PDB file of C-alpha atoms in Angstrom:
ATOM      1  CA  MET A 164     -41.044 124.495-219.717  1.00 41.00           C
ATOM      2  CA  SER A 165     -44.213 122.761-220.278  1.00 58.00           C
ATOM      3  CA  ASP A 166     -47.523 124.453-221.655  1.00 72.00           C
ATOM      4  CA  VAL A 167     -49.854 121.735-220.458  1.00 79.00           C
ATOM      5  CA  ALA A 168     -52.411 123.292-218.043  1.00 83.00           C
ATOM      6  CA  PRO A 169     -52.125 122.102-214.325  1.00 87.00           C
ATOM      7  CA  SER A 170     -54.437 119.218-213.562  1.00 95.00           C
ATOM      8  CA  PRO A 171     -56.944 120.511-210.776  1.00 96.00           C
ATOM      9  CA  LEU A 172     -57.058 116.854-209.372  1.00 97.00           C
ATOM     10  CA  ALA A 173     -53.184 116.462-209.240  1.00 97.00           C
ATOM     11  CA  LEU A 174     -53.124 119.863-207.356  1.00 96.00           C
ATOM     12  CA  LEU A 175     -55.563 118.721-204.895  1.00 97.00           C
ATOM     13  CA  LEU A 176     -53.881 115.351-204.383  1.00 98.00           C
ATOM     14  CA  ARG A 177     -50.036 116.634-204.279  1.00 97.00           C
ATOM     15  CA  THR A 178     -48.493 113.303-204.654  1.00 98.00           C
ATOM     16  CA  ASP A 179     -44.784 112.897-203.970  1.00 97.00           C
ATOM     17  CA  HIS A 180     -43.868 111.584-207.315  1.00 97.00           C
ATOM     18  CA  LEU A 181     -45.308 111.009-210.954  1.00 98.00           C
ATOM     19  CA  THR A 182     -47.147 107.914-211.162  1.00 98.00           C
ATOM     20  CA  ARG A 183     -44.920 105.265-212.242  1.00 98.00           C
ATOM     21  CA  VAL A 184     -46.568 102.997-215.220  1.00 98.00           C
ATOM     22  CA  VAL A 185     -44.621  99.941-216.395  1.00 98.00           C
ATOM     23  CA  ASP A 186     -46.118  98.550-219.576  1.00 96.00           C
ATOM     24  CA  ILE A 187     -45.056  95.038-220.873  1.00 95.00           C
ATOM     25  CA  GLY A 188     -45.999  94.455-224.468  1.00 88.00           C
ATOM     26  CA  ALA A 189     -46.168  98.431-225.193  1.00 89.00           C
ATOM     27  CA  ASN A 190     -46.729  97.437-229.021  1.00 84.00           C
ATOM     28  CA  PRO A 191     -49.232 100.138-229.979  1.00 76.00           C
ATOM     29  CA  ILE A 192     -51.301  97.686-232.504  1.00 75.00           C
ATOM     30  CA  ASP A 193     -54.362  97.956-230.242  1.00 72.00           C
ATOM     31  CA  GLY A 194     -54.572 101.732-229.858  1.00 82.00           C
ATOM     32  CA  ASP A 195     -54.031 104.101-227.235  1.00 90.00           C
ATOM     33  CA  PRO A 196     -52.899 102.763-223.958  1.00 94.00           C
ATOM     34  CA  PRO A 197     -55.064 103.477-220.879  1.00 96.00           C
ATOM     35  CA  TYR A 198     -52.568 105.693-219.095  1.00 97.00           C
ATOM     36  CA  LYS A 199     -52.420 108.192-222.306  1.00 96.00           C
ATOM     37  CA  PRO A 200     -54.633 110.693-220.403  1.00 97.00           C
ATOM     38  CA  LEU A 201     -51.821 110.532-217.417  1.00 97.00           C
ATOM     39  CA  LEU A 202     -49.065 111.093-220.022  1.00 97.00           C
ATOM     40  CA  ALA A 203     -50.819 113.855-221.886  1.00 96.00           C
ATOM     41  CA  ARG A 204     -51.282 115.755-218.448  1.00 96.00           C
ATOM     42  CA  ARG A 205     -47.601 115.029-217.766  1.00 97.00           C
ATOM     43  CA  LEU A 206     -48.822 113.098-214.471  1.00 98.00           C
ATOM     44  CA  CYS A 207     -46.716 109.975-215.274  1.00 98.00           C
ATOM     45  CA  ARG A 208     -43.373 108.444-216.183  1.00 98.00           C
ATOM     46  CA  VAL A 209     -43.432 105.312-218.259  1.00 97.00           C
ATOM     47  CA  VAL A 210     -41.116 102.298-218.835  1.00 97.00           C
ATOM     48  CA  GLY A 211     -42.354 100.185-221.478  1.00 96.00           C
ATOM     49  CA  PHE A 212     -41.138  96.681-222.944  1.00 95.00           C
ATOM     50  CA  GLU A 213     -41.133  95.818-226.653  1.00 90.00           C
ATOM     51  CA  PRO A 214     -39.054  93.119-228.188  1.00 87.00           C
ATOM     52  CA  GLN A 215     -40.245  93.304-231.689  1.00 82.00           C
ATOM     53  CA  PRO A 216     -37.853  95.738-233.193  1.00 87.00           C
ATOM     54  CA  GLU A 217     -40.267  97.315-235.565  1.00 86.00           C
ATOM     55  CA  ALA A 218     -42.785  98.147-232.771  1.00 86.00           C
ATOM     56  CA  LEU A 219     -40.020  99.183-230.351  1.00 91.00           C
ATOM     57  CA  ALA A 220     -38.721 101.749-233.276  1.00 92.00           C
ATOM     58  CA  ARG A 221     -42.193 103.054-233.558  1.00 91.00           C
ATOM     59  CA  LEU A 222     -42.372 103.691-229.932  1.00 92.00           C
ATOM     60  CA  ASN A 223     -39.178 105.376-229.682  1.00 94.00           C
ATOM     61  CA  ALA A 224     -40.081 107.635-232.710  1.00 94.00           C
ATOM     62  CA  ALA A 225     -43.101 109.176-231.068  1.00 91.00           C
ATOM     63  CA  LYS A 226     -41.886 109.109-227.268  1.00 94.00           C
ATOM     64  CA  SER A 227     -41.952 111.899-225.138  1.00 95.00           C
ATOM     65  CA  ASP A 228     -39.449 112.941-222.518  1.00 97.00           C
ATOM     66  CA  LEU A 229     -41.422 111.128-219.942  1.00 97.00           C
ATOM     67  CA  GLU A 230     -41.220 107.570-221.688  1.00 97.00           C
ATOM     68  CA  THR A 231     -38.555 105.103-221.800  1.00 97.00           C
ATOM     69  CA  TYR A 232     -38.805 101.991-224.023  1.00 96.00           C
ATOM     70  CA  LEU A 233     -36.555  98.814-223.773  1.00 95.00           C
ATOM     71  CA  PRO A 234     -36.120  95.630-226.041  1.00 94.00           C
ATOM     72  CA  HIS A 235     -36.208  93.210-222.997  1.00 93.00           C
ATOM     73  CA  ALA A 236     -38.503  90.208-223.316  1.00 93.00           C
ATOM     74  CA  ILE A 237     -39.928  90.224-219.692  1.00 95.00           C
ATOM     75  CA  ALA A 238     -40.994  86.863-217.806  1.00 94.00           C
ATOM     76  CA  ASP A 239     -39.340  85.203-214.932  1.00 93.00           C
ATOM     77  CA  GLY A 240     -35.650  85.510-215.931  1.00 93.00           C
ATOM     78  CA  GLN A 241     -35.283  82.202-217.799  1.00 94.00           C
ATOM     79  CA  ASN A 242     -34.479  81.006-221.177  1.00 95.00           C
ATOM     80  CA  TRP A 243     -37.558  80.561-223.387  1.00 96.00           C
ATOM     81  CA  THR A 244     -38.668  79.786-226.855  1.00 95.00           C
ATOM     82  CA  LEU A 245     -40.207  82.320-228.889  1.00 93.00           C
ATOM     83  CA  HIS A 246     -42.976  81.353-231.013  1.00 94.00           C
ATOM     84  CA  VAL A 247     -42.810  83.558-234.021  1.00 93.00           C
ATOM     85  CA  CYS A 248     -46.302  83.288-235.672  1.00 95.00           C
ATOM     86  CA  ALA A 249     -47.970  84.324-239.076  1.00 96.00           C
ATOM     87  CA  ALA A 250     -49.856  86.990-237.354  1.00 93.00           C
ATOM     88  CA  SER A 251     -47.229  89.068-235.240  1.00 85.00           C
ATOM     89  CA  GLY A 252     -50.038  89.594-232.588  1.00 86.00           C
ATOM     90  CA  MET A 253     -49.943  86.047-231.723  1.00 91.00           C
ATOM     91  CA  THR A 254     -46.102  85.599-231.468  1.00 91.00           C
ATOM     92  CA  SER A 255     -45.641  84.357-227.727  1.00 92.00           C
ATOM     93  CA  LEU A 256     -43.416  82.626-225.311  1.00 94.00           C
ATOM     94  CA  LEU A 257     -46.093  79.822-225.319  1.00 96.00           C
ATOM     95  CA  GLU A 258     -46.840  77.804-228.097  1.00 97.00           C
ATOM     96  CA  PRO A 259     -50.212  78.189-229.791  1.00 97.00           C
ATOM     97  CA  ASP A 260     -52.595  75.196-229.498  1.00 98.00           C
ATOM     98  CA  PRO A 261     -53.765  74.157-232.857  1.00 97.00           C
ATOM     99  CA  HIS A 262     -56.830  72.297-231.621  1.00 98.00           C
ATOM    100  CA  VAL A 263     -58.256  75.188-229.748  1.00 98.00           C
ATOM    101  CA  LEU A 264     -57.359  77.452-232.644  1.00 98.00           C
ATOM    102  CA  SER A 265     -59.155  75.346-235.066  1.00 97.00           C
ATOM    103  CA  HIS A 266     -62.404  76.268-233.375  1.00 97.00           C
ATOM    104  CA  PHE A 267     -62.409  79.881-234.417  1.00 96.00           C
ATOM    105  CA  PRO A 268     -62.232  81.481-238.003  1.00 95.00           C
ATOM    106  CA  GLY A 269     -58.925  82.875-238.787  1.00 94.00           C
ATOM    107  CA  LEU A 270     -56.979  81.789-235.738  1.00 96.00           C
ATOM    108  CA  GLY A 271     -55.560  78.829-237.232  1.00 96.00           C
ATOM    109  CA  ASP A 272     -53.774  80.480-239.762  1.00 96.00           C
ATOM    110  CA  TRP A 273     -52.941  83.548-237.736  1.00 96.00           C
ATOM    111  CA  GLY A 274     -51.274  81.094-235.151  1.00 97.00           C
ATOM    112  CA  ARG A 275     -49.325  79.136-237.558  1.00 97.00           C
ATOM    113  CA  VAL A 276     -45.583  79.156-236.079  1.00 97.00           C
ATOM    114  CA  LEU A 277     -43.105  80.208-238.559  1.00 97.00           C
ATOM    115  CA  GLU A 278     -40.228  80.060-236.166  1.00 96.00           C
ATOM    116  CA  ARG A 279     -38.843  78.852-233.163  1.00 96.00           C
ATOM    117  CA  ARG A 280     -36.095  80.656-231.298  1.00 93.00           C
ATOM    118  CA  GLN A 281     -34.215  80.504-227.967  1.00 96.00           C
ATOM    119  CA  ILE A 282     -34.432  84.150-226.136  1.00 94.00           C
ATOM    120  CA  ASP A 283     -33.269  85.045-222.755  1.00 95.00           C
ATOM    121  CA  THR A 284     -36.075  87.087-220.650  1.00 95.00           C
ATOM    122  CA  VAL A 285     -35.637  89.220-217.894  1.00 95.00           C
ATOM    123  CA  ALA A 286     -37.672  89.513-214.625  1.00 95.00           C
ATOM    124  CA  LEU A 287     -39.236  92.482-213.738  1.00 94.00           C
ATOM    125  CA  SER A 288     -37.561  92.626-210.380  1.00 93.00           C
ATOM    126  CA  ALA A 289     -34.083  92.920-212.269  1.00 95.00           C
ATOM    127  CA  VAL A 290     -34.650  95.868-214.510  1.00 95.00           C
ATOM    128  CA  PRO A 291     -32.601  98.705-212.995  1.00 94.00           C
ATOM    129  CA  GLU A 292     -34.758 101.430-214.834  1.00 94.00           C
ATOM    130  CA  ILE A 293     -37.960 100.546-212.426  1.00 95.00           C
ATOM    131  CA  ASP A 294     -37.795 102.016-209.230  1.00 92.00           C
ATOM    132  CA  GLY A 295     -41.165 101.148-208.350  1.00 95.00           C
ATOM    133  CA  ILE A 296     -44.726 100.854-209.943  1.00 97.00           C
ATOM    134  CA  GLU A 297     -48.109 102.190-209.407  1.00 98.00           C
ATOM    135  CA  MET A 298     -49.666 100.995-212.506  1.00 98.00           C
ATOM    136  CA  LEU A 299     -48.734  97.710-214.546  1.00 98.00           C
ATOM    137  CA  LYS A 300     -49.937  96.870-217.930  1.00 97.00           C
ATOM    138  CA  MET A 301     -49.439  93.458-219.520  1.00 95.00           C
ATOM    139  CA  ASP A 302     -50.222  92.169-222.774  1.00 91.00           C
ATOM    140  CA  LEU A 303     -48.077  89.126-223.591  1.00 89.00           C
ATOM    141  CA  GLN A 304     -50.171  86.572-225.325  1.00 88.00           C
ATOM    142  CA  GLY A 305     -50.369  84.338-222.483  1.00 89.00           C
ATOM    143  CA  GLY A 306     -47.170  85.350-220.701  1.00 91.00           C
ATOM    144  CA  GLU A 307     -48.698  87.392-217.826  1.00 94.00           C
ATOM    145  CA  ARG A 308     -48.152  84.490-215.246  1.00 93.00           C
ATOM    146  CA  ALA A 309     -44.305  84.270-215.922  1.00 94.00           C
ATOM    147  CA  VAL A 310     -44.285  88.283-215.084  1.00 95.00           C
ATOM    148  CA  LEU A 311     -45.992  87.811-211.745  1.00 94.00           C
ATOM    149  CA  ASP A 312     -43.513  84.945-210.958  1.00 91.00           C
ATOM    150  CA  GLY A 313     -40.547  87.089-211.789  1.00 91.00           C
ATOM    151  CA  ALA A 314     -42.035  90.369-210.154  1.00 93.00           C
ATOM    152  CA  GLY A 315     -40.453  89.858-206.727  1.00 90.00           C
ATOM    153  CA  ASP A 316     -41.487  92.848-204.431  1.00 93.00           C
ATOM    154  CA  THR A 317     -41.828  95.483-207.387  1.00 94.00           C
ATOM    155  CA  LEU A 318     -45.362  95.358-207.291  1.00 96.00           C
ATOM    156  CA  SER A 319     -45.399  96.132-203.369  1.00 95.00           C
ATOM    157  CA  ALA A 320     -46.314  99.956-204.275  1.00 96.00           C
ATOM    158  CA  ALA A 321     -48.940  98.961-207.300  1.00 98.00           C
ATOM    159  CA  VAL A 322     -52.211 100.028-206.959  1.00 98.00           C
ATOM    160  CA  CYS A 323     -53.628  98.802-210.400  1.00 98.00           C
ATOM    161  CA  ILE A 324     -52.817  95.910-212.982  1.00 98.00           C
ATOM    162  CA  GLN A 325     -54.401  95.773-216.521  1.00 98.00           C
ATOM    163  CA  LEU A 326     -53.815  92.474-218.217  1.00 97.00           C
ATOM    164  CA  GLU A 327     -55.113  90.589-220.956  1.00 95.00           C
ATOM    165  CA  VAL A 328     -57.127  87.467-219.717  1.00 96.00           C
ATOM    166  CA  SER A 329     -57.925  84.051-221.264  1.00 96.00           C
ATOM    167  CA  PHE A 330     -61.410  82.720-221.076  1.00 97.00           C
ATOM    168  CA  VAL A 331     -60.373  79.988-223.748  1.00 97.00           C
ATOM    169  CA  PRO A 332     -56.774  79.411-223.470  1.00 96.00           C
ATOM    170  CA  LEU A 333     -55.398  79.653-227.094  1.00 97.00           C
ATOM    171  CA  TYR A 334     -51.754  78.528-226.366  1.00 97.00           C
ATOM    172  CA  LYS A 335     -50.721  75.462-224.448  1.00 97.00           C
ATOM    173  CA  GLY A 336     -50.119  75.878-220.760  1.00 95.00           C
ATOM    174  CA  GLN A 337     -51.475  79.288-220.739  1.00 96.00           C
ATOM    175  CA  ALA A 338     -52.980  80.474-217.522  1.00 96.00           C
ATOM    176  CA  THR A 339     -56.783  80.776-217.479  1.00 96.00           C
ATOM    177  CA  TYR A 340     -58.771  83.971-216.316  1.00 96.00           C
ATOM    178  CA  GLY A 341     -59.499  81.918-212.966  1.00 97.00           C
ATOM    179  CA  ASP A 342     -55.643  81.254-212.632  1.00 96.00           C
ATOM    180  CA  MET A 343     -54.893  85.009-212.838  1.00 97.00           C
ATOM    181  CA  ASP A 344     -57.841  86.042-210.631  1.00 98.00           C
ATOM    182  CA  LEU A 345     -56.585  83.809-207.947  1.00 97.00           C
ATOM    183  CA  ALA A 346     -52.849  84.874-208.170  1.00 96.00           C
ATOM    184  CA  LEU A 347     -53.669  88.677-208.315  1.00 97.00           C
ATOM    185  CA  ARG A 348     -55.917  88.105-205.346  1.00 97.00           C
ATOM    186  CA  ALA A 349     -53.223  86.686-203.643  1.00 95.00           C
ATOM    187  CA  LYS A 350     -51.318  89.734-203.981  1.00 95.00           C
ATOM    188  CA  GLY A 351     -54.018  92.142-202.843  1.00 96.00           C
ATOM    189  CA  PHE A 352     -55.744  92.971-205.835  1.00 98.00           C
ATOM    190  CA  ILE A 353     -59.590  92.510-206.766  1.00 98.00           C
ATOM    191  CA  PRO A 354     -61.199  92.946-209.956  1.00 98.00           C
ATOM    192  CA  HIS A 355     -62.470  96.394-211.002  1.00 98.00           C
ATOM    193  CA  MET A 356     -63.742  96.294-214.469  1.00 98.00           C
ATOM    194  CA  MET A 357     -63.308  95.063-217.997  1.00 98.00           C
ATOM    195  CA  ALA A 358     -61.492  97.469-220.193  1.00 96.00           C
ATOM    196  CA  SER A 359     -62.525  95.332-223.282  1.00 95.00           C
ATOM    197  CA  THR A 360     -63.630  91.896-224.074  1.00 96.00           C
ATOM    198  CA  SER A 361     -62.816  89.685-227.232  1.00 95.00           C
ATOM    199  CA  ARG A 362     -65.522  87.524-228.804  1.00 96.00           C
ATOM    200  CA  ARG A 363     -65.301  84.824-231.418  1.00 96.00           C
ATOM    201  CA  MET A 364     -67.732  83.118-233.634  1.00 96.00           C
ATOM    202  CA  ILE A 365     -67.469  79.347-233.311  1.00 97.00           C
ATOM    203  CA  LEU A 366     -67.026  76.905-236.203  1.00 96.00           C
ATOM    204  CA  PRO A 367     -68.293  75.684-238.423  1.00 96.00           C
ATOM    205  CA  MET A 368     -70.531  78.844-238.423  1.00 95.00           C
ATOM    206  CA  ARG A 369     -68.753  81.692-240.209  1.00 91.00           C
ATOM    207  CA  GLY A 370     -69.927  85.150-240.618  1.00 87.00           C
ATOM    208  CA  PRO A 371     -69.184  87.615-243.470  1.00 88.00           C
ATOM    209  CA  ASP A 372     -65.660  88.259-241.898  1.00 89.00           C
ATOM    210  CA  VAL A 373     -63.477  86.703-239.616  1.00 86.00           C
ATOM    211  CA  TYR A 374     -64.308  89.275-236.919  1.00 88.00           C
ATOM    212  CA  THR A 375     -67.774  88.452-236.836  1.00 91.00           C
ATOM    213  CA  ALA A 376     -68.768  86.852-233.392  1.00 94.00           C
ATOM    214  CA  LEU A 377     -71.838  85.895-231.612  1.00 94.00           C
ATOM    215  CA  ASN A 378     -71.340  85.199-227.841  1.00 96.00           C
ATOM    216  CA  GLN A 379     -68.299  83.439-227.361  1.00 97.00           C
ATOM    217  CA  LEU A 380     -65.441  85.076-225.012  1.00 97.00           C
ATOM    218  CA  VAL A 381     -62.250  84.363-225.887  1.00 97.00           C
ATOM    219  CA  GLU A 382     -59.827  87.166-224.252  1.00 96.00           C
ATOM    220  CA  GLY A 383     -60.465  90.388-222.574  1.00 96.00           C
ATOM    221  CA  ASP A 384     -58.532  93.026-220.795  1.00 96.00           C
ATOM    222  CA  ALA A 385     -59.271  92.767-217.070  1.00 98.00           C
ATOM    223  CA  VAL A 386     -58.395  95.766-214.596  1.00 98.00           C
ATOM    224  CA  TYR A 387     -57.640  94.991-211.044  1.00 98.00           C
ATOM    225  CA  VAL A 388     -57.124  97.290-208.461  1.00 98.00           C
ATOM    226  CA  ARG A 389     -55.562  97.274-205.025  1.00 98.00           C
ATOM    227  CA  ASN A 390     -58.278  96.073-202.503  1.00 98.00           C
ATOM    228  CA  PHE A 391     -60.193  99.403-201.497  1.00 97.00           C
ATOM    229  CA  LEU A 392     -62.421  97.368-199.106  1.00 97.00           C
ATOM    230  CA  GLN A 393     -59.381  97.388-196.790  1.00 97.00           C
ATOM    231  CA  PRO A 394     -57.900 100.923-197.384  1.00 97.00           C
ATOM    232  CA  GLU A 395     -56.041 100.564-194.269  1.00 97.00           C
ATOM    233  CA  ALA A 396     -53.806  98.174-196.174  1.00 97.00           C
ATOM    234  CA  MET A 397     -52.736 101.168-198.566  1.00 98.00           C
ATOM    235  CA  THR A 398     -50.274 104.269-197.876  1.00 98.00           C
ATOM    236  CA  THR A 399     -51.459 107.755-198.585  1.00 98.00           C
ATOM    237  CA  GLU A 400     -49.152 107.869-201.468  1.00 98.00           C
ATOM    238  CA  GLN A 401     -50.995 104.712-202.910  1.00 98.00           C
ATOM    239  CA  LEU A 402     -54.540 106.021-202.543  1.00 98.00           C
ATOM    240  CA  LYS A 403     -53.430 109.060-204.115  1.00 98.00           C
ATOM    241  CA  HIS A 404     -52.143 107.464-207.132  1.00 98.00           C
ATOM    242  CA  LEU A 405     -55.014 105.041-207.473  1.00 98.00           C
ATOM    243  CA  VAL A 406     -57.406 108.193-207.578  1.00 98.00           C
ATOM    244  CA  LEU A 407     -55.445 109.356-210.267  1.00 98.00           C
ATOM    245  CA  ILE A 408     -55.415 106.366-212.048  1.00 98.00           C
ATOM    246  CA  ALA A 409     -59.158 105.691-211.463  1.00 98.00           C
ATOM    247  CA  HIS A 410     -60.091 109.171-212.558  1.00 98.00           C
ATOM    248  CA  TYR A 411     -58.059 109.553-215.690  1.00 98.00           C
ATOM    249  CA  CYS A 412     -57.384 106.168-216.995  1.00 98.00           C
ATOM    250  CA  TYR A 413     -60.722 104.539-216.591  1.00 98.00           C
ATOM    251  CA  ARG A 414     -63.122 107.334-215.680  1.00 97.00           C
ATOM    252  CA  SER A 415     -64.014 105.103-212.410  1.00 98.00           C
ATOM    253  CA  PHE A 416     -65.079 108.508-210.526  1.00 98.00           C
ATOM    254  CA  ASP A 417     -66.712 106.155-207.822  1.00 98.00           C
ATOM    255  CA  LEU A 418     -63.529 104.626-206.996  1.00 98.00           C
ATOM    256  CA  ALA A 419     -61.658 107.997-206.988  1.00 98.00           C
ATOM    257  CA  LEU A 420     -64.038 109.487-204.741  1.00 98.00           C
ATOM    258  CA  ASN A 421     -64.070 106.461-202.421  1.00 98.00           C
ATOM    259  CA  GLY A 422     -60.289 107.149-202.201  1.00 98.00           C
ATOM    260  CA  LEU A 423     -60.303 111.002-201.576  1.00 98.00           C
ATOM    261  CA  HIS A 424     -62.787 109.977-198.879  1.00 97.00           C
ATOM    262  CA  HIS A 425     -60.304 108.029-196.960  1.00 98.00           C
ATOM    263  CA  LEU A 426     -57.649 110.610-197.622  1.00 98.00           C
ATOM    264  CA  ALA A 427     -59.392 113.252-196.294  1.00 98.00           C
ATOM    265  CA  GLN A 428     -60.129 111.119-193.023  1.00 97.00           C
ATOM    266  CA  ARG A 429     -56.368 110.768-192.787  1.00 97.00           C
ATOM    267  CA  GLY A 430     -55.908 114.518-193.179  1.00 97.00           C
ATOM    268  CA  ALA A 431     -53.918 113.801-196.466  1.00 98.00           C
ATOM    269  CA  VAL A 432     -56.240 116.197-198.494  1.00 97.00           C
ATOM    270  CA  PRO A 433     -58.464 118.983-197.664  1.00 97.00           C
ATOM    271  CA  ALA A 434     -61.650 118.041-195.529  1.00 96.00           C
ATOM    272  CA  ASP A 435     -63.896 119.354-198.525  1.00 96.00           C
ATOM    273  CA  ALA A 436     -61.986 117.283-201.017  1.00 96.00           C
ATOM    274  CA  ALA A 437     -64.844 115.461-201.835  1.00 94.00           C
ATOM    275  CA  GLY A 438     -66.937 118.522-202.646  1.00 95.00           C
ATOM    276  CA  GLN A 439     -64.068 119.718-204.732  1.00 96.00           C
ATOM    277  CA  TYR A 440     -63.626 116.457-206.959  1.00 97.00           C
ATOM    278  CA  LEU A 441     -67.162 116.445-207.565  1.00 96.00           C
ATOM    279  CA  ARG A 442     -66.774 119.827-209.290  1.00 95.00           C
ATOM    280  CA  ILE A 443     -63.712 118.633-211.054  1.00 96.00           C
ATOM    281  CA  VAL A 444     -65.799 115.963-212.462  1.00 96.00           C
ATOM    282  CA  GLN A 445     -68.626 118.159-213.567  1.00 93.00           C
ATOM    283  CA  THR A 446     -66.242 120.821-215.433  1.00 90.00           C
ATOM    284  CA  GLY A 447     -64.378 117.764-217.051  1.00 86.00           C
ATOM    285  CA  GLY A 448     -61.218 118.513-215.395  1.00 80.00           C
TER     286      GLY A 448
END
């Protein structure tokens, strides 16, 4: 029996099931995932993938009963070459581009390839543990496009995708932000926010440490949502999960209220749901 206090928003929405989250590249190296507030309130189930054994062991040691972590390398289901780099955070299915890396302090050393090995990848659509997705998080060092290529119809219910995007491709053949934007728009998603951005100083200028930067954007974590401008294209259940994700994962209270407005019009939540929600926001619920 859980001692977690009931979420007033979840009680208002009454979804048919917990929000289904898939995390590809679940290595906790970059801090807490965006869905942690949902997990803390026991409002989601997580299926995560992490092929690096040490990171997978850490995830399994700390997981709750709502989390499942698997060692698969998720891509398009084909055989790939894994490029193991000096910095584990740069290990990728794509080959680092030395010419690009040479323009930014530290990246040339971190992206040095120590080993190449053949690995079999698994397509998202071929994972039996996944019975649907409302929220997809991807951090794959350039492999995000291959995941979309192997997703099949597993994203048909998804309402939120957070992915690492590249403004300056650090890997050979890496899809740019523009490429990923077009691919996601074709699947019915539009950009909502940047959860984070990474800037780098351009050589030969150097700062006191390799993380010092001026203005050059290199990467970022972009959040895309199912197109709220076309609510009629979303099911009632999709709208409910979008409200939960917007509220708890991103504090996008306006997006959540918009979803509740459409749900009230459908009679799926009480007519005064908007007023109730504003009181939830004011009280920090």
